[in-house]
Amino acid sequence: MLKRIVTIQDISCFGKCSLTVAHPILCAMGLETAVIPTAVLSTHTYQFKDYTFRDLTSDIPAIATHWKSLNLQFDGIYTGYLGSQEQVQIVSDFFDTFRNEHTSIIVDPVMGDAGKLYAGFTADFVQEMKALCKKADIIAPNMTEAALLLDRPYRTDYTEAEIQELLKELTDLGAPTVVLTGVQYADGRHGAVAYDSQSNQYHAAFRKHIGGYFAHGTGDIFSSLLSGAIVKGASLEKAVSLAVNLTTDCIEATLPDKDTYWYGVSFESCMGKIAQEAAEL
């Protein structure tokens, strides 16, 4: 029987991010994948103008109520971009309703990048996201989001020892496991470092840094791969390694056409490899 996961985030109808990335990747990994779209946009918001936006906040509780009446159960719940404090509160209630002893909850606390909050987010939103992170089994912030969650200045010039201390502080927020993405060292390594506070173990995976801007959608690819691997039963070490390597493969596959695919990376080129590696978990 297939494991079942639900992912809760927006859908940009064009643009290689959010649900248009998460759903196909999770399905390719061999998971029965349900979705709750939090909003529908004609495109994502990076460098597109005049995009359409429809807020679906009011639909989420009704979806949850219907699913509860069907006695649906999930092996994993994975959240991505949530557009408002109200949505965060509704998702928190969803966790309470559908969590059971077999459910892994993975929160990607999407709030910002490159040291800045995304447009429309405030300090109050950060506080709501902190509360949601307390209910997660695993959180996967990038370097900007880690700084926001800990209310500290953004920086990137961390040593390995400082990254380990940062991870410990993040687990103090409540989630027992943290996967920190976008970690980059002076020697050219770029990847992710994880910390499991229950076993007091660190796990890291790196590839050589690739120059250029490929940030849009790569976080969604990484979190989808990480969540899929965890729900399939992979160890934290294996899940982080798989997510780092396959995300980097997707970026490398984009390089020959990087000017054409400025709006997202060519993850479709790697779907066969994603399916193959997931089948071996």
GROMACS .gro file of N, CA, C and O in nm, residues 167-279:
model
  452
  167LEU      N    1   2.166   2.536   1.477
  167LEU     CA    2   2.069   2.427   1.469
  167LEU      C    3   2.015   2.392   1.607
  167LEU      O    4   1.894   2.368   1.624
  168LYS      N    5   2.100   2.388   1.706
  168LYS     CA    6   2.053   2.358   1.842
  168LYS      C    7   1.954   2.463   1.890
  168LYS      O    8   1.852   2.431   1.951
  169GLU      N    9   1.983   2.589   1.861
  169GLU     CA   10   1.892   2.696   1.900
  169GLU      C   11   1.758   2.682   1.829
  169GLU      O   12   1.652   2.710   1.887
  170LEU      N   13   1.759   2.640   1.704
  170LEU     CA   14   1.635   2.623   1.630
  170LEU      C   15   1.551   2.509   1.688
  170LEU      O   16   1.427   2.519   1.693
  171THR      N   17   1.613   2.401   1.732
  171THR     CA   18   1.535   2.293   1.794
  171THR      C   19   1.474   2.339   1.927
  171THR      O   20   1.372   2.284   1.969
  172ASP      N   21   1.534   2.437   1.990
  172ASP     CA   22   1.477   2.490   2.114
  172ASP      C   23   1.341   2.555   2.091
  172ASP      O   24   1.264   2.573   2.186
  173LEU      N   25   1.308   2.587   1.967
  173LEU     CA   26   1.177   2.643   1.935
  173LEU      C   27   1.067   2.538   1.950
  173LEU      O   28   0.950   2.575   1.962
  174GLY      N   29   1.103   2.409   1.943
  174GLY     CA   30   1.001   2.307   1.964
  174GLY      C   31   1.008   2.186   1.873
  174GLY      O   32   0.979   2.075   1.915
  175ALA      N   33   1.042   2.205   1.747
  175ALA     CA   34   1.055   2.092   1.656
  175ALA      C   35   1.182   2.016   1.690
  175ALA      O   36   1.290   2.076   1.699
  176PRO      N   37   1.176   1.883   1.707
  176PRO     CA   38   1.294   1.809   1.749
  176PRO      C   39   1.403   1.798   1.643
  176PRO      O   40   1.518   1.772   1.675
  177THR      N   41   1.367   1.817   1.515
  177THR     CA   42   1.464   1.804   1.407
  177THR      C   43   1.458   1.926   1.317
  177THR      O   44   1.350   1.972   1.281
  178VAL      N   45   1.576   1.977   1.282
  178VAL     CA   46   1.586   2.092   1.193
  178VAL      C   47   1.679   2.057   1.078
  178VAL      O   48   1.787   2.000   1.098
  179VAL      N   49   1.636   2.091   0.956
  179VAL     CA   50   1.720   2.079   0.838
  179VAL      C   51   1.742   2.220   0.785
  179VAL      O   52   1.648   2.284   0.738
  180LEU      N   53   1.864   2.270   0.796
  180LEU     CA   54   1.897   2.406   0.756
  180LEU      C   55   1.951   2.405   0.614
  180LEU      O   56   2.052   2.339   0.585
  181THR      N   57   1.885   2.477   0.525
  181THR     CA   58   1.923   2.477   0.384
  181THR      C   59   2.002   2.603   0.349
  181THR      O   60   2.000   2.702   0.422
  182GLY      N   61   2.069   2.599   0.234
  182GLY     CA   62   2.145   2.715   0.189
  182GLY      C   63   2.272   2.740   0.267
  182GLY      O   64   2.324   2.852   0.266
  183VAL      N   65   2.323   2.637   0.334
  183VAL     CA   66   2.448   2.652   0.408
  183VAL      C   67   2.563   2.652   0.309
  183VAL      O   68   2.576   2.561   0.227
  184GLN      N   69   2.646   2.753   0.317
  184GLN     CA   70   2.757   2.765   0.223
  184GLN      C   71   2.884   2.803   0.298
  184GLN      O   72   2.885   2.898   0.377
  185TYR      N   73   2.990   2.728   0.274
  185TYR     CA   74   3.117   2.754   0.340
  185TYR      C   75   3.217   2.814   0.241
  185TYR      O   76   3.201   2.804   0.119
  186ALA      N   77   3.322   2.872   0.297
  186ALA     CA   78   3.421   2.943   0.215
  186ALA      C   79   3.494   2.853   0.117
  186ALA      O   80   3.546   2.899   0.015
  187ASP      N   81   3.495   2.722   0.145
  187ASP     CA   82   3.566   2.630   0.055
  187ASP      C   83   3.483   2.587  -0.065
  187ASP      O   84   3.526   2.502  -0.144
  188GLY      N   85   3.364   2.646  -0.081
  188GLY     CA   86   3.283   2.617  -0.200
  188GLY      C   87   3.171   2.516  -0.178
  188GLY      O   88   3.090   2.494  -0.268
  189ARG      N   89   3.166   2.454  -0.060
  189ARG     CA   90   3.057   2.360  -0.034
  189ARG      C   91   2.925   2.435  -0.014
  189ARG      O   92   2.921   2.539   0.049
  190HIS      N   93   2.819   2.377  -0.068
  190HIS     CA   94   2.687   2.439  -0.060
  190HIS      C   95   2.585   2.326  -0.042
  190HIS      O   96   2.584   2.231  -0.119
  191GLY      N   97   2.503   2.336   0.062
  191GLY     CA   98   2.408   2.227   0.084
  191GLY      C   99   2.324   2.248   0.208
  191GLY      O  100   2.275   2.359   0.233
  192ALA      N  101   2.307   2.143   0.285
  192ALA     CA  102   2.219   2.146   0.402
  192ALA      C  103   2.283   2.071   0.518
  192ALA      O  104   2.358   1.975   0.498
  193VAL      N  105   2.248   2.116   0.638
  193VAL     CA  106   2.293   2.049   0.760
  193VAL      C  107   2.171   2.025   0.847
  193VAL      O  108   2.087   2.115   0.864
  194ALA      N  109   2.160   1.904   0.900
  194ALA     CA  110   2.046   1.867   0.983
  194ALA      C  111   2.092   1.833   1.124
  194ALA      O  112   2.205   1.789   1.146
  195TYR      N  113   2.001   1.854   1.219
  195TYR     CA  114   2.028   1.819   1.358
  195TYR      C  115   1.906   1.751   1.417
  195TYR      O  116   1.794   1.803   1.412
  196ASP      N  117   1.928   1.633   1.472
  196ASP     CA  118   1.825   1.558   1.543
  196ASP      C  119   1.854   1.571   1.692
  196ASP      O  120   1.950   1.513   1.743
  197SER      N  121   1.773   1.650   1.762
  197SER     CA  122   1.799   1.676   1.903
  197SER      C  123   1.776   1.553   1.991
  197SER      O  124   1.833   1.544   2.100
  198GLN      N  125   1.695   1.459   1.943
  198GLN     CA  126   1.667   1.341   2.024
  198GLN      C  127   1.785   1.245   2.027
  198GLN      O  128   1.810   1.179   2.128
  199SER      N  129   1.860   1.239   1.918
  199SER     CA  130   1.979   1.154   1.914
  199SER      C  131   2.108   1.235   1.929
  199SER      O  132   2.216   1.177   1.939
  200ASN      N  133   2.093   1.368   1.927
  200ASN     CA  134   2.207   1.460   1.934
  200ASN      C  135   2.306   1.433   1.821
  200ASN      O  136   2.427   1.438   1.839
  201GLN      N  137   2.252   1.410   1.701
  201GLN     CA  138   2.336   1.381   1.584
  201GLN      C  139   2.316   1.486   1.476
  201GLN      O  140   2.204   1.536   1.454
  202TYR      N  141   2.425   1.517   1.408
  202TYR     CA  142   2.423   1.608   1.294
  202TYR      C  143   2.444   1.527   1.166
  202TYR      O  144   2.517   1.427   1.164
  203HIS      N  145   2.382   1.573   1.059
  203HIS     CA  146   2.400   1.511   0.928
  203HIS      C  147   2.411   1.623   0.825
  203HIS      O  148   2.332   1.718   0.826
  204ALA      N  149   2.509   1.614   0.738
  204ALA     CA  150   2.530   1.718   0.638
  204ALA      C  151   2.546   1.657   0.500
  204ALA      O  152   2.595   1.544   0.485
  205ALA      N  153   2.504   1.733   0.399
  205ALA     CA  154   2.524   1.692   0.260
  205ALA      C  155   2.556   1.818   0.180
  205ALA      O  156   2.488   1.920   0.194
  206PHE      N  157   2.661   1.810   0.098
  206PHE     CA  158   2.706   1.925   0.022
  206PHE      C  159   2.739   1.887  -0.121
  206PHE      O  160   2.775   1.774  -0.150
  207ARG      N  161   2.726   1.984  -0.207
  207ARG     CA  162   2.778   1.978  -0.342
  207ARG      C  163   2.854   2.107  -0.368
  207ARG      O  164   2.842   2.203  -0.292
  208LYS      N  165   2.928   2.112  -0.475
  208LYS     CA  166   3.000   2.234  -0.511
  208LYS      C  167   2.901   2.343  -0.548
  208LYS      O  168   2.803   2.319  -0.619
  209HIS      N  169   2.928   2.464  -0.500
  209HIS     CA  170   2.839   2.577  -0.528
  209HIS      C  171   2.832   2.605  -0.679
  209HIS      O  172   2.934   2.604  -0.748
  210ILE      N  173   2.710   2.631  -0.727
  210ILE     CA  174   2.688   2.666  -0.867
  210ILE      C  175   2.655   2.814  -0.873
  210ILE      O  176   2.562   2.861  -0.809
  211GLY      N  177   2.733   2.889  -0.949
  211GLY     CA  178   2.711   3.032  -0.960
  211GLY      C  179   2.584   3.066  -1.035
  211GLY      O  180   2.532   2.987  -1.113
  212GLY      N  181   2.532   3.186  -1.011
  212GLY     CA  182   2.409   3.229  -1.075
  212GLY      C  183   2.292   3.225  -0.978
  212GLY      O  184   2.303   3.173  -0.867
  213TYR      N  185   2.179   3.279  -1.021
  213TYR     CA  186   2.060   3.282  -0.935
  213TYR      C  187   1.964   3.172  -0.975
  213TYR      O  188   1.908   3.171  -1.085
  214PHE      N  189   1.946   3.076  -0.887
  214PHE     CA  190   1.854   2.965  -0.912
  214PHE      C  191   1.763   2.942  -0.791
  214PHE      O  192   1.716   2.832  -0.768
  215ALA      N  193   1.741   3.046  -0.714
  215ALA     CA  194   1.671   3.029  -0.587
  215ALA      C  195   1.523   2.997  -0.607
  215ALA      O  196   1.464   2.924  -0.527
  216HIS      N  197   1.461   3.052  -0.712
  216HIS     CA  198   1.316   3.037  -0.719
  216HIS      C  199   1.275   2.894  -0.751
  216HIS      O  200   1.308   2.840  -0.856
  217GLY      N  201   1.203   2.835  -0.659
  217GLY     CA  202   1.153   2.698  -0.675
  217GLY      C  203   1.246   2.592  -0.622
  217GLY      O  204   1.202   2.479  -0.598
  218THR      N  205   1.374   2.623  -0.603
  218THR     CA  206   1.466   2.520  -0.555
  218THR      C  207   1.435   2.479  -0.411
  218THR      O  208   1.450   2.362  -0.375
  219GLY      N  209   1.388   2.574  -0.331
  219GLY     CA  210   1.348   2.539  -0.194
  219GLY      C  211   1.230   2.445  -0.192
  219GLY      O  212   1.223   2.352  -0.110
  220ASP      N  213   1.136   2.465  -0.285
  220ASP     CA  214   1.020   2.376  -0.295
  220ASP      C  215   1.062   2.237  -0.340
  220ASP      O  216   1.008   2.136  -0.293
  221ILE      N  217   1.157   2.231  -0.433
  221ILE     CA  218   1.209   2.101  -0.478
  221ILE      C  219   1.274   2.029  -0.361
  221ILE      O  220   1.247   1.911  -0.335
  222PHE      N  221   1.361   2.100  -0.290
  222PHE     CA  222   1.432   2.039  -0.177
  222PHE      C  223   1.333   1.989  -0.071
  222PHE      O  224   1.342   1.873  -0.027
  223SER      N  225   1.239   2.072  -0.030
  223SER     CA  226   1.146   2.033   0.076
  223SER      C  227   1.058   1.917   0.034
  223SER      O  228   1.023   1.831   0.115
  224SER      N  229   1.021   1.914  -0.094
  224SER     CA  230   0.939   1.802  -0.144
  224SER      C  231   1.017   1.672  -0.141
  224SER      O  232   0.965   1.567  -0.099
  225LEU      N  233   1.143   1.676  -0.184
  225LEU     CA  234   1.228   1.557  -0.182
  225LEU      C  235   1.253   1.511  -0.039
  225LEU      O  236   1.246   1.392  -0.008
  226LEU      N  237   1.282   1.606   0.049
  226LEU     CA  238   1.305   1.573   0.190
  226LEU      C  239   1.181   1.510   0.251
  226LEU      O  240   1.189   1.404   0.316
  227SER      N  241   1.066   1.573   0.230
  227SER     CA  242   0.941   1.523   0.289
  227SER      C  243   0.906   1.385   0.235
  227SER      O  244   0.866   1.296   0.310
  228GLY      N  245   0.920   1.369   0.104
  228GLY     CA  246   0.889   1.240   0.044
  228GLY      C  247   0.976   1.129   0.098
  228GLY      O  248   0.928   1.019   0.128
  229ALA      N  249   1.104   1.157   0.112
  229ALA     CA  250   1.196   1.055   0.164
  229ALA      C  251   1.164   1.019   0.308
  229ALA      O  252   1.165   0.901   0.346
  230ILE      N  253   1.136   1.120   0.390
  230ILE     CA  254   1.103   1.094   0.531
  230ILE      C  255   0.977   1.010   0.542
  230ILE      O  256   0.971   0.912   0.618
  231VAL      N  257   0.873   1.046   0.466
  231VAL     CA  258   0.747   0.972   0.474
  231VAL      C  259   0.764   0.829   0.424
  231VAL      O  260   0.698   0.736   0.472
  232LYS      N  261   0.854   0.808   0.330
  232LYS     CA  262   0.881   0.672   0.281
  232LYS      C  263   0.964   0.590   0.378
  232LYS      O  264   0.986   0.472   0.356
  233GLY      N  265   1.012   0.653   0.485
  233GLY     CA  266   1.084   0.578   0.587
  233GLY      C  267   1.234   0.592   0.585
  233GLY      O  268   1.304   0.520   0.658
  234ALA      N  269   1.286   0.683   0.502
  234ALA     CA  270   1.431   0.702   0.497
  234ALA      C  271   1.481   0.764   0.626
  234ALA      O  272   1.410   0.837   0.695
  235SER      N  273   1.605   0.735   0.659
  235SER     CA  274   1.669   0.800   0.773
  235SER      C  275   1.687   0.947   0.742
  235SER      O  276   1.686   0.989   0.626
  236LEU      N  277   1.705   1.028   0.847
  236LEU     CA  278   1.729   1.170   0.826
  236LEU      C  279   1.853   1.192   0.741
  236LEU      O  280   1.854   1.274   0.650
  237GLU      N  281   1.959   1.117   0.768
  237GLU     CA  282   2.083   1.130   0.692
  237GLU      C  283   2.060   1.103   0.544
  237GLU      O  284   2.105   1.178   0.457
  238LYS      N  285   1.987   0.995   0.514
  238LYS     CA  286   1.961   0.959   0.375
  238LYS      C  287   1.870   1.062   0.308
  238LYS      O  288   1.892   1.100   0.191
  239ALA      N  289   1.769   1.109   0.381
  239ALA     CA  290   1.675   1.205   0.324
  239ALA      C  291   1.744   1.336   0.288
  239ALA      O  292   1.719   1.393   0.182
  240VAL      N  293   1.832   1.384   0.375
  240VAL     CA  294   1.903   1.509   0.348
  240VAL      C  295   1.997   1.492   0.229
  240VAL      O  296   2.004   1.578   0.141
  241SER      N  297   2.068   1.381   0.224
  241SER     CA  298   2.159   1.355   0.113
  241SER      C  299   2.083   1.349  -0.019
  241SER      O  300   2.125   1.408  -0.120
  242LEU      N  301   1.972   1.277  -0.021
  242LEU     CA  302   1.893   1.265  -0.143
  242LEU      C  303   1.842   1.402  -0.187
  242LEU      O  304   1.849   1.438  -0.306
  243ALA      N  305   1.791   1.481  -0.093
  243ALA     CA  306   1.734   1.612  -0.127
  243ALA      C  307   1.840   1.707  -0.181
  243ALA      O  308   1.817   1.778  -0.280
  244VAL      N  309   1.957   1.709  -0.118
  244VAL     CA  310   2.065   1.798  -0.165
  244VAL      C  311   2.111   1.756  -0.304
  244VAL      O  312   2.124   1.839  -0.395
  245ASN      N  313   2.136   1.629  -0.323
  245ASN     CA  314   2.192   1.583  -0.450
  245ASN      C  315   2.094   1.597  -0.566
  245ASN      O  316   2.132   1.641  -0.676
  246LEU      N  317   1.968   1.562  -0.543
  246LEU     CA  318   1.872   1.572  -0.652
  246LEU      C  319   1.834   1.716  -0.683
  246LEU      O  320   1.811   1.751  -0.799
  247THR      N  321   1.829   1.801  -0.581
  247THR     CA  322   1.804   1.943  -0.608
  247THR      C  323   1.918   2.002  -0.690
  247THR      O  324   1.895   2.077  -0.786
  248THR      N  325   2.041   1.967  -0.655
  248THR     CA  326   2.156   2.015  -0.732
  248THR      C  327   2.153   1.961  -0.874
  248THR      O  328   2.185   2.032  -0.970
  249ASP      N  329   2.112   1.834  -0.890
  249ASP     CA  330   2.099   1.778  -1.024
  249ASP      C  331   1.999   1.858  -1.108
  249ASP      O  332   2.020   1.881  -1.228
  250CYS      N  333   1.890   1.900  -1.045
  250CYS     CA  334   1.790   1.980  -1.116
  250CYS      C  335   1.848   2.115  -1.160
  250CYS      O  336   1.820   2.162  -1.271
  251ILE      N  337   1.928   2.175  -1.074
  251ILE     CA  338   1.992   2.302  -1.109
  251ILE      C  339   2.089   2.281  -1.225
  251ILE      O  340   2.091   2.358  -1.322
  252GLU      N  341   2.170   2.177  -1.216
  252GLU     CA  342   2.267   2.149  -1.322
  252GLU      C  343   2.197   2.122  -1.455
  252GLU      O  344   2.248   2.160  -1.561
  253ALA      N  345   2.081   2.057  -1.449
  253ALA     CA  346   2.007   2.028  -1.573
  253ALA      C  347   1.956   2.156  -1.639
  253ALA      O  348   1.926   2.157  -1.759
  254THR      N  349   1.946   2.263  -1.561
  254THR     CA  350   1.895   2.391  -1.611
  254THR      C  351   2.004   2.475  -1.677
  254THR      O  352   1.974   2.564  -1.758
  255LEU      N  353   2.128   2.450  -1.644
  255LEU     CA  354   2.238   2.537  -1.687
  255LEU      C  355   2.243   2.563  -1.838
  255LEU      O  356   2.263   2.677  -1.881
  256PRO      N  357   2.224   2.461  -1.923
  256PRO     CA  358   2.231   2.488  -2.068
  256PRO      C  359   2.123   2.585  -2.117
  256PRO      O  360   2.139   2.649  -2.221
  257ASP      N  361   2.011   2.594  -2.043
  257ASP     CA  362   1.899   2.679  -2.085
  257ASP      C  363   1.862   2.779  -1.976
  257ASP      O  364   1.745   2.817  -1.963
  258LYS      N  365   1.961   2.823  -1.899
  258LYS     CA  366   1.930   2.906  -1.783
  258LYS      C  367   1.865   3.039  -1.820
  258LYS      O  368   1.789   3.096  -1.740
  259ASP      N  369   1.893   3.091  -1.939
  259ASP     CA  370   1.829   3.216  -1.980
  259ASP      C  371   1.683   3.195  -2.017
  259ASP      O  372   1.599   3.282  -1.994
  260THR      N  373   1.653   3.079  -2.071
  260THR     CA  374   1.515   3.047  -2.105
  260THR      C  375   1.433   3.019  -1.980
  260THR      O  376   1.320   3.067  -1.964
  261TYR      N  377   1.491   2.941  -1.887
  261TYR     CA  378   1.419   2.903  -1.766
  261TYR      C  379   1.458   2.992  -1.648
  261TYR      O  380   1.492   2.945  -1.541
  262TRP      N  381   1.448   3.123  -1.668
  262TRP     CA  382   1.480   3.217  -1.561
  262TRP      C  383   1.377   3.211  -1.448
  262TRP      O  384   1.405   3.253  -1.335
  263TYR      N  385   1.260   3.155  -1.476
  263TYR     CA  386   1.151   3.154  -1.379
  263TYR      C  387   1.147   3.028  -1.294
  263TYR      O  388   1.059   3.011  -1.209
  264GLY      N  389   1.242   2.935  -1.314
  264GLY     CA  390   1.243   2.813  -1.234
  264GLY      C  391   1.341   2.713  -1.295
  264GLY      O  392   1.387   2.731  -1.408
  265VAL      N  393   1.373   2.609  -1.220
  265VAL     CA  394   1.471   2.513  -1.270
  265VAL      C  395   1.402   2.395  -1.338
  265VAL      O  396   1.285   2.365  -1.314
  266SER      N  397   1.479   2.326  -1.420
  266SER     CA  398   1.426   2.220  -1.505
  266SER      C  399   1.419   2.087  -1.429
  266SER      O  400   1.486   1.990  -1.464
  267PHE      N  401   1.332   2.084  -1.327
  267PHE     CA  402   1.320   1.961  -1.247
  267PHE      C  403   1.262   1.846  -1.328
  267PHE      O  404   1.286   1.728  -1.299
  268GLU      N  405   1.185   1.880  -1.433
  268GLU     CA  406   1.123   1.775  -1.513
  268GLU      C  407   1.228   1.683  -1.576
  268GLU      O  408   1.202   1.563  -1.595
  269SER      N  409   1.344   1.738  -1.608
  269SER     CA  410   1.451   1.659  -1.670
  269SER      C  411   1.503   1.551  -1.576
  269SER      O  412   1.567   1.455  -1.622
  270CYS      N  413   1.478   1.567  -1.448
  270CYS     CA  414   1.533   1.474  -1.347
  270CYS      C  415   1.427   1.383  -1.286
  270CYS      O  416   1.456   1.311  -1.191
  271MET      N  417   1.306   1.385  -1.339
  271MET     CA  418   1.199   1.307  -1.276
  271MET      C  419   1.227   1.157  -1.279
  271MET      O  420   1.193   1.085  -1.184
  272GLY      N  421   1.289   1.109  -1.386
  272GLY     CA  422   1.322   0.967  -1.392
  272GLY      C  423   1.419   0.928  -1.282
  272GLY      O  424   1.403   0.825  -1.217
  273LYS      N  425   1.519   1.012  -1.262
  273LYS     CA  426   1.618   0.985  -1.157
  273LYS      C  427   1.554   0.995  -1.019
  273LYS      O  428   1.585   0.916  -0.929
  274ILE      N  429   1.466   1.092  -1.001
  274ILE     CA  430   1.396   1.106  -0.873
  274ILE      C  431   1.316   0.981  -0.843
  274ILE      O  432   1.320   0.926  -0.732
  275ALA      N  433   1.242   0.931  -0.942
  275ALA     CA  434   1.162   0.811  -0.923
  275ALA      C  435   1.250   0.691  -0.893
  275ALA      O  436   1.218   0.608  -0.805
  276GLN      N  437   1.361   0.681  -0.963
  276GLN     CA  438   1.452   0.566  -0.943
  276GLN      C  439   1.512   0.567  -0.803
  276GLN      O  440   1.514   0.464  -0.734
  277GLU      N  441   1.561   0.683  -0.760
  277GLU     CA  442   1.624   0.687  -0.629
  277GLU      C  443   1.522   0.670  -0.517
  277GLU      O  444   1.550   0.609  -0.414
  278ALA      N  445   1.401   0.723  -0.537
  278ALA     CA  446   1.297   0.705  -0.436
  278ALA      C  447   1.255   0.560  -0.425
  278ALA      O  448   1.223   0.512  -0.315
  279ALA      N  449   1.256   0.489  -0.537
  279ALA     CA  450   1.217   0.347  -0.535
  279ALA      C  451   1.315   0.263  -0.455
  279ALA      O  452   1.280   0.154  -0.408
   0.00000   0.00000   0.00000
